[in-house]
């Protein structure tokens, strides 16, 4: 079983968007992100959906900030008047600085008609549930379908559970347009019918409906569910079934980051008229692993060398965690798990995770050609007998 890393795709797209960051910053364009708070009498299930909306909205804020677009994050009480909400939508339509707008679902029923007022050309996530001149389905549906494309073969058959819903229907339309065979199941149908498929997509939002009992081995399972819980987030696939598919998108960390990548791509297209190159997950994974294979052994040697020659350069963050930090990169060694992590300084994202016990690279994402060049320069410095070092050793 292999977990599909949605952050790998998000980081790839983010890097592609960096080419246009200065243009976005100079134009001072904005994206409006609107979400509603849950009403006081909302059920626990509905509250969970609103909490998922909050998490998703905050991820969108971070994504747009990263590529140079200013997010205008608007949180509304469900008690505001329809007229007030209509005015907000109209102001978005009339403001030329607002290049796109997203209204997070769930949306209180009384505002359903108001959503239709949103200018179609600013509807980057198809919240109006109608295609525009740019996009046919929501970003989540496109992201799921493109992951399926990365693994589908000429004879593939895809089961889309929840295919009658907004997201599921978008997945089916995209796959059919790509000539990938699929069929629809709904929550409550006999899920053992997924045995007729080699790829399964589930977008029901029903926590843990796929268990080892109903989920046979598949080439790919895409879990599009997201339910916040006290212990984290849960998807449609129960954790006990993760070991069964050959490949699976985890929750969290799977479809969510991919959705953010699609939105970033769409923003470049809708505002600049530029269509970014189409990614394939397996190709990106191979590319990242090749780059990580160059960097990981250098990082391992460098950390060991610094720990021996300049122990004062290693910070003990806690009993089992030791950190070496430079202006560009940070290396973290966990003595309990015997793992080495490489990240960029001041970024939370892990670029490489290396298991020292097995010498296996477990994570490889967000690595650029520039990163490879810098680490090769560090390798050259390690090999040089004339390297000038300060009291902390070589600069990282």
PDB file of N, CA, C and O in Angstrom, residues 13 44 49 60 63 98 122-123 155 171 188 230 309 312 328 351 363:
ATOM      1  N   UNK A  13       2.626  22.664  -8.070  1.00  0.00           N
ATOM      2  CA  UNK A  13       1.850  23.747  -8.674  1.00  0.00           C
ATOM      3  C   UNK A  13       2.258  25.096  -8.089  1.00  0.00           C
ATOM      4  O   UNK A  13       2.358  26.098  -8.806  1.00  0.00           O
ATOM      5  N   UNK A  44     -24.957  18.048  15.235  1.00  0.00           N
ATOM      6  CA  UNK A  44     -23.524  17.739  15.314  1.00  0.00           C
ATOM      7  C   UNK A  44     -22.955  17.428  13.937  1.00  0.00           C
ATOM      8  O   UNK A  44     -21.836  17.834  13.606  1.00  0.00           O
ATOM      9  N   UNK A  49     -19.619  19.653   9.239  1.00  0.00           N
ATOM     10  CA  UNK A  49     -19.462  20.158   7.873  1.00  0.00           C
ATOM     11  C   UNK A  49     -19.000  21.617   7.873  1.00  0.00           C
ATOM     12  O   UNK A  49     -18.167  22.017   7.050  1.00  0.00           O
ATOM     13  N   UNK A  60      -7.211  27.647   1.749  1.00  0.00           N
ATOM     14  CA  UNK A  60      -7.275  28.486   0.549  1.00  0.00           C
ATOM     15  C   UNK A  60      -6.574  29.821   0.794  1.00  0.00           C
ATOM     16  O   UNK A  60      -5.855  30.323  -0.083  1.00  0.00           O
ATOM     17  N   UNK A  63      -2.926  29.186   0.504  1.00  0.00           N
ATOM     18  CA  UNK A  63      -2.549  28.898  -0.882  1.00  0.00           C
ATOM     19  C   UNK A  63      -2.446  30.164  -1.705  1.00  0.00           C
ATOM     20  O   UNK A  63      -1.459  30.386  -2.417  1.00  0.00           O
ATOM     21  N   UNK A  98     -11.134  42.259  -7.538  1.00  0.00           N
ATOM     22  CA  UNK A  98     -11.482  40.896  -7.134  1.00  0.00           C
ATOM     23  C   UNK A  98     -11.540  40.034  -8.383  1.00  0.00           C
ATOM     24  O   UNK A  98     -12.481  40.133  -9.183  1.00  0.00           O
ATOM     25  N   UNK A 122     -16.148  34.979 -12.427  1.00  0.00           N
ATOM     26  CA  UNK A 122     -15.397  35.018 -11.174  1.00  0.00           C
ATOM     27  C   UNK A 122     -15.619  33.753 -10.344  1.00  0.00           C
ATOM     28  O   UNK A 122     -15.052  33.610  -9.261  1.00  0.00           O
ATOM     29  N   UNK A 123     -16.431  32.841 -10.870  1.00  0.00           N
ATOM     30  CA  UNK A 123     -16.799  31.630 -10.136  1.00  0.00           C
ATOM     31  C   UNK A 123     -15.730  30.559 -10.349  1.00  0.00           C
ATOM     32  O   UNK A 123     -15.909  29.609 -11.109  1.00  0.00           O
ATOM     33  N   UNK A 155      -8.074  -0.254 -19.899  1.00  0.00           N
ATOM     34  CA  UNK A 155      -9.234  -1.077 -19.556  1.00  0.00           C
ATOM     35  C   UNK A 155      -9.799  -0.765 -18.174  1.00  0.00           C
ATOM     36  O   UNK A 155     -10.572  -1.553 -17.618  1.00  0.00           O
ATOM     37  N   UNK A 171     -16.810  14.504 -11.036  1.00  0.00           N
ATOM     38  CA  UNK A 171     -15.787  13.487 -11.296  1.00  0.00           C
ATOM     39  C   UNK A 171     -16.184  12.637 -12.497  1.00  0.00           C
ATOM     40  O   UNK A 171     -15.380  12.392 -13.411  1.00  0.00           O
ATOM     41  N   UNK A 188     -25.615   3.693   0.622  1.00  0.00           N
ATOM     42  CA  UNK A 188     -26.782   2.844   0.810  1.00  0.00           C
ATOM     43  C   UNK A 188     -26.866   1.729  -0.213  1.00  0.00           C
ATOM     44  O   UNK A 188     -27.539   0.718   0.011  1.00  0.00           O
ATOM     45  N   UNK A 230     -12.619  14.608  17.019  1.00  0.00           N
ATOM     46  CA  UNK A 230     -11.841  15.034  18.186  1.00  0.00           C
ATOM     47  C   UNK A 230     -10.377  14.624  18.065  1.00  0.00           C
ATOM     48  O   UNK A 230      -9.487  15.277  18.618  1.00  0.00           O
ATOM     49  N   UNK A 309      32.115  17.513  14.463  1.00  0.00           N
ATOM     50  CA  UNK A 309      33.108  18.591  14.496  1.00  0.00           C
ATOM     51  C   UNK A 309      32.599  19.850  15.188  1.00  0.00           C
ATOM     52  O   UNK A 309      33.392  20.582  15.800  1.00  0.00           O
ATOM     53  N   UNK A 312      28.177  22.189  18.946  1.00  0.00           N
ATOM     54  CA  UNK A 312      27.450  23.366  19.419  1.00  0.00           C
ATOM     55  C   UNK A 312      26.472  23.895  18.368  1.00  0.00           C
ATOM     56  O   UNK A 312      25.580  24.694  18.683  1.00  0.00           O
ATOM     57  N   UNK A 328      19.252  28.486   4.690  1.00  0.00           N
ATOM     58  CA  UNK A 328      18.424  27.902   3.633  1.00  0.00           C
ATOM     59  C   UNK A 328      17.648  26.670   4.061  1.00  0.00           C
ATOM     60  O   UNK A 328      16.486  26.508   3.700  1.00  0.00           O
ATOM     61  N   UNK A 351      10.552  18.327   3.097  1.00  0.00           N
ATOM     62  CA  UNK A 351      10.958  18.040   1.725  1.00  0.00           C
ATOM     63  C   UNK A 351      11.333  16.572   1.572  1.00  0.00           C
ATOM     64  O   UNK A 351      10.894  15.897   0.643  1.00  0.00           O
ATOM     65  N   UNK A 363       9.626  10.185   2.182  1.00  0.00           N
ATOM     66  CA  UNK A 363       8.923  11.374   1.689  1.00  0.00           C
ATOM     67  C   UNK A 363       9.834  12.136   0.752  1.00  0.00           C
ATOM     68  O   UNK A 363      11.022  12.317   1.047  1.00  0.00           O
TER      69      UNK A 363
END
